[in-house]
């Protein structure tokens, strides 16, 4: 499988480290239901058969986190963007 | 072919001379560069436009924030990541650092890397078929051209390389501690074509 890094171009998946689903957002630790929210954030993941947005780290190339749109059934890659949203120079 | 790799300690650099196929002209020439100053330039958060302007003003370089080489006659900026460059110049490391500090001031993190890498030029008629065994990047002229750069893995060793011209010749920046292993991998990959290891390798 090859991933289209927004900076480096198409590269072999071995250059990347996989993190997982890009959807979970860190809950507000000050919220009254923080314990339940953190349980879901840490442990619960969807397991879709189809399109998923997931985080990969290009450790062997530009050393940036990217979000890849991948179909879990076919490994078809629809695209990739920088995870930070900003293209340049902003450490994240 | 040469049996050099059977006897060479794994921690030693490949000695200068001919390796692999001994007859005819060498297919690959490896030329270590010992007088090249190298530094990393990393733009501070949000400072890429300022760095780009400063590069144009101070060096006359149209700095590309991309895996490309932006260069003039005496300095080259090689893109290694967003807002990050490897800078090379044929001068003393202290002189390069002074020029970069003057140009970019507090808009970037600058680190002298002159001792960090084995800088190696590779060229010759068989350089393409040899690198096809080493580099997991498509080097076909329709995809990878002079001025293109890549940070990648060669035999699990992280390095940066870029294309110098369309003969083709490539320049590799190999982390110093990986130099013996990289040169062994190169000697193996180039054995069928014959490798000429030039000059004293520093690493």
mmCIF file of C-alpha atoms in Angstrom:
data_model
loop_
_atom_site.group_PDB
_atom_site.id
_atom_site.type_symbol
_atom_site.label_atom_id
_atom_site.label_comp_id
_atom_site.label_asym_id
_atom_site.label_seq_id
_atom_site.Cartn_x
_atom_site.Cartn_y
_atom_site.Cartn_z
ATOM 1 C CA UNK A 1 0.000 0.000 0.000
ATOM 2 C CA UNK A 2 1.244 3.474 -0.838
ATOM 3 C CA UNK A 3 0.159 6.695 0.866
ATOM 4 C CA UNK A 4 0.078 10.145 -0.779
ATOM 5 C CA UNK A 5 1.994 12.352 1.659
ATOM 6 C CA UNK A 6 0.976 15.997 1.067
ATOM 7 C CA UNK A 7 4.643 17.054 1.263
ATOM 8 C CA UNK A 8 6.725 14.092 0.029
ATOM 9 C CA UNK A 9 4.385 12.620 -2.563
ATOM 10 C CA UNK A 10 3.423 8.957 -2.915
ATOM 11 C CA UNK A 11 5.437 6.766 -0.530
ATOM 12 C CA UNK A 12 5.397 3.174 0.641
ATOM 13 C CA UNK A 13 3.328 2.538 3.778
ATOM 14 C CA UNK A 14 6.466 1.205 5.521
ATOM 15 C CA UNK A 15 7.692 4.800 5.855
ATOM 16 C CA UNK A 16 4.680 5.610 8.031
ATOM 17 C CA UNK A 17 3.522 4.711 11.520
ATOM 18 C CA UNK A 18 -0.188 4.032 11.998
ATOM 19 C CA UNK A 19 -2.133 5.599 14.842
ATOM 20 C CA UNK A 20 -5.780 4.935 13.985
ATOM 21 C CA UNK A 21 -9.123 6.699 13.659
ATOM 22 C CA UNK A 22 -8.714 10.466 13.293
ATOM 23 C CA UNK A 23 -12.272 11.172 14.518
ATOM 24 C CA UNK A 24 -11.977 11.075 18.346
ATOM 25 C CA UNK A 25 -11.513 14.508 19.926
ATOM 26 C CA UNK A 26 -10.071 14.934 23.414
ATOM 27 C CA UNK A 27 -12.956 15.756 25.780
ATOM 28 C CA UNK A 28 -12.989 18.735 28.121
ATOM 29 C CA UNK A 29 -11.444 17.432 31.372
ATOM 30 C CA UNK A 30 -13.400 20.071 33.338
ATOM 31 C CA UNK A 31 -16.804 18.907 32.091
ATOM 32 C CA UNK A 32 -19.069 17.189 34.654
ATOM 33 C CA UNK A 33 -19.223 13.973 32.580
ATOM 34 C CA UNK A 34 -15.462 13.950 31.934
ATOM 35 C CA UNK A 35 -14.890 10.412 33.270
ATOM 36 C CA UNK A 36 -17.476 8.900 30.922
ATOM 37 C CA UNK A 37 -16.311 11.055 28.023
ATOM 38 C CA UNK A 38 -12.679 10.021 28.538
ATOM 39 C CA UNK A 39 -13.678 6.355 28.733
ATOM 40 C CA UNK A 40 -15.294 6.642 25.312
ATOM 41 C CA UNK A 41 -12.399 8.724 23.951
ATOM 42 C CA UNK A 42 -9.766 6.223 25.061
ATOM 43 C CA UNK A 43 -11.502 2.896 24.471
ATOM 44 C CA UNK A 44 -14.362 3.155 21.992
ATOM 45 C CA UNK A 45 -13.657 3.034 18.265
ATOM 46 C CA UNK A 46 -15.870 2.524 15.232
ATOM 47 C CA UNK A 47 -14.834 -0.318 12.951
ATOM 48 C CA UNK A 48 -16.323 0.713 9.631
ATOM 49 C CA UNK A 49 -16.407 -1.451 6.510
ATOM 50 C CA UNK A 50 -15.767 1.359 4.092
ATOM 51 C CA UNK A 51 -14.433 4.900 4.261
ATOM 52 C CA UNK A 52 -12.431 5.969 7.314
ATOM 53 C CA UNK A 53 -10.212 8.971 8.107
ATOM 54 C CA UNK A 54 -7.146 7.852 9.998
ATOM 55 C CA UNK A 55 -3.874 9.278 11.351
ATOM 56 C CA UNK A 56 -0.487 8.240 10.004
ATOM 57 C CA UNK A 57 2.940 9.616 10.966
ATOM 58 C CA UNK A 58 5.498 10.002 8.184
ATOM 59 C CA UNK A 59 8.498 9.293 10.401
ATOM 60 C CA UNK A 60 10.837 8.306 7.559
ATOM 61 C CA UNK A 61 10.030 11.351 5.427
ATOM 62 C CA UNK A 62 8.784 14.805 6.393
ATOM 63 C CA UNK A 63 8.036 13.792 10.007
ATOM 64 C CA UNK A 64 4.525 15.159 9.907
ATOM 65 C CA UNK A 65 1.190 13.688 10.987
ATOM 66 C CA UNK A 66 -1.234 13.267 8.118
ATOM 67 C CA UNK A 67 -4.907 12.292 7.867
ATOM 68 C CA UNK A 68 -5.550 9.668 5.188
ATOM 69 C CA UNK A 69 -8.969 8.880 3.687
ATOM 70 C CA UNK A 70 -8.924 5.104 3.170
ATOM 71 C CA UNK A 71 -11.525 2.474 2.290
ATOM 72 C CA UNK A 72 -11.038 -0.447 4.681
ATOM 73 C CA UNK A 73 -12.507 -2.923 2.186
ATOM 74 C CA UNK A 74 -10.332 -2.075 -0.824
ATOM 75 C CA UNK A 75 -7.435 -0.010 0.614
ATOM 76 C CA UNK A 76 -8.354 2.622 -1.970
ATOM 77 C CA UNK A 77 -6.883 5.954 -0.830
ATOM 78 C CA UNK A 78 -9.075 8.974 -1.565
ATOM 79 C CA UNK A 79 -6.574 11.570 -0.360
ATOM 80 C CA UNK A 80 -4.439 12.871 2.493
ATOM 81 C CA UNK A 81 -3.966 16.182 4.302
ATOM 82 C CA UNK A 82 -1.721 17.478 7.077
ATOM 83 C CA UNK A 83 -3.303 16.688 10.427
ATOM 84 C CA UNK A 84 -2.565 20.152 11.811
ATOM 85 C CA UNK A 85 -4.514 21.856 9.045
ATOM 86 C CA UNK A 86 -1.668 24.270 8.419
ATOM 87 C CA UNK A 87 0.674 23.346 5.608
ATOM 88 C CA UNK A 88 3.835 25.074 6.700
ATOM 89 C CA UNK A 89 6.186 25.520 9.540
ATOM 90 C CA UNK A 90 3.786 25.071 12.412
ATOM 91 C CA UNK A 91 5.046 22.391 14.736
ATOM 92 C CA UNK A 92 2.160 20.286 15.963
ATOM 93 C CA UNK B 1 33.166 -10.055 -7.591
ATOM 94 C CA UNK B 2 35.167 -8.552 -4.772
ATOM 95 C CA UNK B 3 35.071 -10.358 -1.467
ATOM 96 C CA UNK B 4 35.747 -7.147 0.417
ATOM 97 C CA UNK B 5 32.506 -7.326 2.396
ATOM 98 C CA UNK B 6 33.450 -10.767 3.760
ATOM 99 C CA UNK B 7 36.547 -9.394 5.452
ATOM 100 C CA UNK B 8 35.725 -5.741 6.121
ATOM 101 C CA UNK B 9 34.713 -5.124 9.752
ATOM 102 C CA UNK B 10 31.111 -3.951 9.806
ATOM 103 C CA UNK B 11 32.148 -0.762 11.596
ATOM 104 C CA UNK B 12 34.714 0.245 8.949
ATOM 105 C CA UNK B 13 34.037 2.504 5.999
ATOM 106 C CA UNK B 14 34.373 0.980 2.560
ATOM 107 C CA UNK B 15 37.963 1.744 1.474
ATOM 108 C CA UNK B 16 38.641 3.809 -1.667
ATOM 109 C CA UNK B 17 39.150 1.810 -4.849
ATOM 110 C CA UNK B 18 37.295 -0.542 -7.141
ATOM 111 C CA UNK B 19 34.654 -2.891 -5.715
ATOM 112 C CA UNK B 20 32.469 -5.513 -7.397
ATOM 113 C CA UNK B 21 32.864 -6.115 -11.121
ATOM 114 C CA UNK B 22 36.502 -5.299 -11.912
ATOM 115 C CA UNK B 23 36.548 -5.212 -15.713
ATOM 116 C CA UNK B 24 35.609 -2.234 -17.850
ATOM 117 C CA UNK B 25 34.634 1.214 -16.661
ATOM 118 C CA UNK B 26 32.891 1.426 -13.286
ATOM 119 C CA UNK B 27 29.110 1.509 -13.449
ATOM 120 C CA UNK B 28 28.831 3.689 -10.356
ATOM 121 C CA UNK B 29 31.223 6.278 -8.944
ATOM 122 C CA UNK B 30 30.835 7.286 -5.291
ATOM 123 C CA UNK B 31 32.520 10.539 -4.363
ATOM 124 C CA UNK B 32 32.591 11.624 -0.694
ATOM 125 C CA UNK B 33 32.564 15.384 -0.089
ATOM 126 C CA UNK B 34 34.661 16.538 2.828
ATOM 127 C CA UNK B 35 34.520 20.330 2.601
ATOM 128 C CA UNK B 36 30.805 20.960 2.553
ATOM 129 C CA UNK B 37 29.219 22.927 5.395
ATOM 130 C CA UNK B 38 25.755 21.658 6.296
ATOM 131 C CA UNK B 39 23.091 23.124 8.581
ATOM 132 C CA UNK B 40 19.421 22.589 9.313
ATOM 133 C CA UNK B 41 17.048 25.519 9.028
ATOM 134 C CA UNK B 42 13.658 25.134 10.729
ATOM 135 C CA UNK B 43 11.197 28.013 10.491
ATOM 136 C CA UNK B 44 9.537 29.091 13.712
ATOM 137 C CA UNK B 45 5.768 28.759 13.938
ATOM 138 C CA UNK B 46 4.138 30.885 11.253
ATOM 139 C CA UNK B 47 7.499 32.239 10.083
ATOM 140 C CA UNK B 48 7.761 30.515 6.692
ATOM 141 C CA UNK B 49 6.781 33.666 4.723
ATOM 142 C CA UNK B 50 9.385 35.672 6.669
ATOM 143 C CA UNK B 51 12.047 33.005 6.049
ATOM 144 C CA UNK B 52 11.185 32.912 2.344
ATOM 145 C CA UNK B 53 11.532 36.698 2.068
ATOM 146 C CA UNK B 54 14.815 36.638 3.989
ATOM 147 C CA UNK B 55 16.237 33.902 1.746
ATOM 148 C CA UNK B 56 15.446 35.985 -1.316
ATOM 149 C CA UNK B 57 16.901 39.156 0.177
ATOM 150 C CA UNK B 58 20.058 37.640 1.666
ATOM 151 C CA UNK B 59 20.934 34.880 -0.818
ATOM 152 C CA UNK B 60 18.861 35.596 -3.932
ATOM 153 C CA UNK B 61 17.224 32.191 -3.500
ATOM 154 C CA UNK B 62 13.555 31.584 -4.322
ATOM 155 C CA UNK B 63 13.036 29.211 -1.403
ATOM 156 C CA UNK B 64 10.523 26.436 -2.132
ATOM 157 C CA UNK B 65 8.632 24.966 0.842
ATOM 158 C CA UNK B 66 8.638 21.584 -0.900
ATOM 159 C CA UNK B 67 10.955 18.579 -1.426
ATOM 160 C CA UNK B 68 13.033 20.584 -3.897
ATOM 161 C CA UNK B 69 16.520 22.066 -4.056
ATOM 162 C CA UNK B 70 16.556 25.880 -4.131
ATOM 163 C CA UNK B 71 20.044 27.080 -4.943
ATOM 164 C CA UNK B 72 22.427 29.668 -6.265
ATOM 165 C CA UNK B 73 26.103 29.243 -7.141
ATOM 166 C CA UNK B 74 27.291 29.105 -3.534
ATOM 167 C CA UNK B 75 24.402 27.869 -1.352
ATOM 168 C CA UNK B 76 21.656 25.245 -1.609
ATOM 169 C CA UNK B 77 18.471 24.750 0.426
ATOM 170 C CA UNK B 78 17.035 21.232 0.328
ATOM 171 C CA UNK B 79 13.426 20.840 1.528
ATOM 172 C CA UNK B 80 13.088 18.004 4.058
ATOM 173 C CA UNK B 81 9.659 18.817 5.542
ATOM 174 C CA UNK B 82 7.185 21.703 5.806
ATOM 175 C CA UNK B 83 9.169 24.720 6.991
ATOM 176 C CA UNK B 84 12.393 22.665 7.217
ATOM 177 C CA UNK B 85 15.486 22.715 5.034
ATOM 178 C CA UNK B 86 18.986 21.259 4.893
ATOM 179 C CA UNK B 87 21.402 24.013 3.843
ATOM 180 C CA UNK B 88 24.739 23.247 2.173
ATOM 181 C CA UNK B 89 27.585 25.538 1.117
ATOM 182 C CA UNK B 90 31.251 25.081 0.169
ATOM 183 C CA UNK B 91 32.727 27.106 3.009
ATOM 184 C CA UNK B 92 33.702 26.766 6.658
ATOM 185 C CA UNK B 93 30.813 25.656 8.915
ATOM 186 C CA UNK B 94 31.252 28.732 11.120
ATOM 187 C CA UNK B 95 30.978 31.018 8.095
ATOM 188 C CA UNK B 96 27.779 29.344 6.899
ATOM 189 C CA UNK B 97 26.233 29.576 10.370
ATOM 190 C CA UNK B 98 27.123 33.267 10.536
ATOM 191 C CA UNK B 99 25.491 33.936 7.163
ATOM 192 C CA UNK B 100 22.350 32.036 8.132
ATOM 193 C CA UNK B 101 22.106 33.724 11.531
ATOM 194 C CA UNK B 102 22.451 37.141 9.893
ATOM 195 C CA UNK B 103 19.793 36.313 7.317
ATOM 196 C CA UNK B 104 17.161 34.594 9.434
ATOM 197 C CA UNK B 105 17.781 35.942 12.941
ATOM 198 C CA UNK B 106 15.223 34.695 15.439
ATOM 199 C CA UNK B 107 12.751 33.508 12.784
ATOM 200 C CA UNK B 108 14.284 30.052 12.574
ATOM 201 C CA UNK B 109 16.136 27.381 14.516
ATOM 202 C CA UNK B 110 19.607 26.870 13.034
ATOM 203 C CA UNK B 111 21.859 23.921 13.797
ATOM 204 C CA UNK B 112 25.298 23.192 12.396
ATOM 205 C CA UNK B 113 25.186 19.670 10.936
ATOM 206 C CA UNK B 114 28.540 19.688 9.151
ATOM 207 C CA UNK B 115 29.830 16.733 11.184
ATOM 208 C CA UNK B 116 26.524 14.879 11.214
ATOM 209 C CA UNK B 117 26.471 13.395 7.741
ATOM 210 C CA UNK B 118 28.527 11.569 5.184
ATOM 211 C CA UNK B 119 27.915 13.634 2.055
ATOM 212 C CA UNK B 120 28.256 11.379 -0.968
ATOM 213 C CA UNK B 121 27.819 12.075 -4.691
ATOM 214 C CA UNK B 122 26.736 9.092 -6.796
ATOM 215 C CA UNK B 123 26.888 9.010 -10.574
ATOM 216 C CA UNK B 124 27.827 6.785 -13.483
ATOM 217 C CA UNK B 125 26.042 4.812 -16.200
ATOM 218 C CA UNK B 126 24.606 2.244 -13.745
ATOM 219 C CA UNK B 127 23.575 4.652 -10.976
ATOM 220 C CA UNK B 128 19.899 4.259 -11.892
ATOM 221 C CA UNK B 129 19.805 0.453 -11.763
ATOM 222 C CA UNK B 130 21.874 0.532 -8.548
ATOM 223 C CA UNK B 131 19.624 3.006 -6.760
ATOM 224 C CA UNK B 132 16.587 1.008 -7.877
ATOM 225 C CA UNK B 133 17.833 -1.650 -5.435
ATOM 226 C CA UNK B 134 18.267 0.845 -2.593
ATOM 227 C CA UNK B 135 15.876 3.794 -2.781
ATOM 228 C CA UNK B 136 12.105 3.263 -2.297
ATOM 229 C CA UNK B 137 11.356 6.348 -4.412
ATOM 230 C CA UNK B 138 10.564 6.308 -8.127
ATOM 231 C CA UNK B 139 13.603 7.902 -9.823
ATOM 232 C CA UNK B 140 12.236 7.671 -13.368
ATOM 233 C CA UNK B 141 12.964 10.982 -15.161
ATOM 234 C CA UNK B 142 9.230 11.491 -15.644
ATOM 235 C CA UNK B 143 8.779 11.586 -11.862
ATOM 236 C CA UNK B 144 12.091 12.577 -10.225
ATOM 237 C CA UNK B 145 14.167 15.267 -11.907
ATOM 238 C CA UNK B 146 17.198 17.477 -11.201
ATOM 239 C CA UNK B 147 16.313 19.671 -8.234
ATOM 240 C CA UNK B 148 13.979 17.098 -6.681
ATOM 241 C CA UNK B 149 14.771 15.892 -3.163
ATOM 242 C CA UNK B 150 13.497 13.140 -0.886
ATOM 243 C CA UNK B 151 13.828 12.253 2.772
ATOM 244 C CA UNK B 152 13.344 8.499 2.924
ATOM 245 C CA UNK B 153 14.731 5.142 4.077
ATOM 246 C CA UNK B 154 17.502 3.154 2.404
ATOM 247 C CA UNK B 155 17.874 -0.336 3.908
ATOM 248 C CA UNK B 156 16.062 1.033 6.998
ATOM 249 C CA UNK B 157 18.549 3.935 7.256
ATOM 250 C CA UNK B 158 16.949 7.390 7.284
ATOM 251 C CA UNK B 159 18.630 9.802 4.880
ATOM 252 C CA UNK B 160 18.038 12.683 2.492
ATOM 253 C CA UNK B 161 19.105 12.763 -1.129
ATOM 254 C CA UNK B 162 18.566 15.007 -4.104
ATOM 255 C CA UNK B 163 19.251 14.968 -7.835
ATOM 256 C CA UNK B 164 22.048 17.266 -9.012
ATOM 257 C CA UNK B 165 21.735 16.989 -12.805
ATOM 258 C CA UNK B 166 20.267 14.801 -15.524
ATOM 259 C CA UNK B 167 23.415 12.746 -16.205
ATOM 260 C CA UNK B 168 22.022 11.688 -13.587
ATOM 261 C CA UNK B 169 24.004 12.448 -10.438
ATOM 262 C CA UNK B 170 22.628 12.359 -6.911
ATOM 263 C CA UNK B 171 23.892 13.766 -3.614
ATOM 264 C CA UNK B 172 23.215 11.775 -0.443
ATOM 265 C CA UNK B 173 23.327 13.068 3.141
ATOM 266 C CA UNK B 174 23.785 9.920 5.217
ATOM 267 C CA UNK B 175 23.745 10.153 9.029
ATOM 268 C CA UNK B 176 27.372 9.613 10.026
ATOM 269 C CA UNK B 177 26.817 6.570 12.223
ATOM 270 C CA UNK B 178 25.064 4.809 9.324
ATOM 271 C CA UNK B 179 27.869 5.530 6.838
ATOM 272 C CA UNK B 180 29.624 2.123 7.111
ATOM 273 C CA UNK B 181 26.319 0.252 6.698
ATOM 274 C CA UNK B 182 25.192 2.479 3.836
ATOM 275 C CA UNK B 183 28.468 1.976 1.961
ATOM 276 C CA UNK B 184 28.176 -1.809 2.414
ATOM 277 C CA UNK B 185 24.648 -1.713 1.004
ATOM 278 C CA UNK B 186 25.903 0.448 -1.869
ATOM 279 C CA UNK B 187 28.823 -1.925 -2.576
ATOM 280 C CA UNK B 188 26.412 -4.866 -2.731
ATOM 281 C CA UNK B 189 23.881 -3.062 -4.928
ATOM 282 C CA UNK B 190 26.584 -1.803 -7.320
ATOM 283 C CA UNK B 191 28.652 -5.029 -7.367
ATOM 284 C CA UNK B 192 27.255 -6.255 -10.690
ATOM 285 C CA UNK B 193 28.084 -2.918 -12.360
ATOM 286 C CA UNK B 194 31.354 -2.178 -10.561
ATOM 287 C CA UNK B 195 31.746 0.558 -7.955
ATOM 288 C CA UNK B 196 34.566 3.080 -7.871
ATOM 289 C CA UNK B 197 34.856 4.493 -4.359
ATOM 290 C CA UNK B 198 36.731 7.767 -4.709
ATOM 291 C CA UNK B 199 38.785 9.719 -2.217
ATOM 292 C CA UNK B 200 38.956 9.378 1.528
ATOM 293 C CA UNK B 201 35.510 8.873 3.036
ATOM 294 C CA UNK B 202 34.833 10.939 6.107
ATOM 295 C CA UNK B 203 32.183 9.628 8.413
#
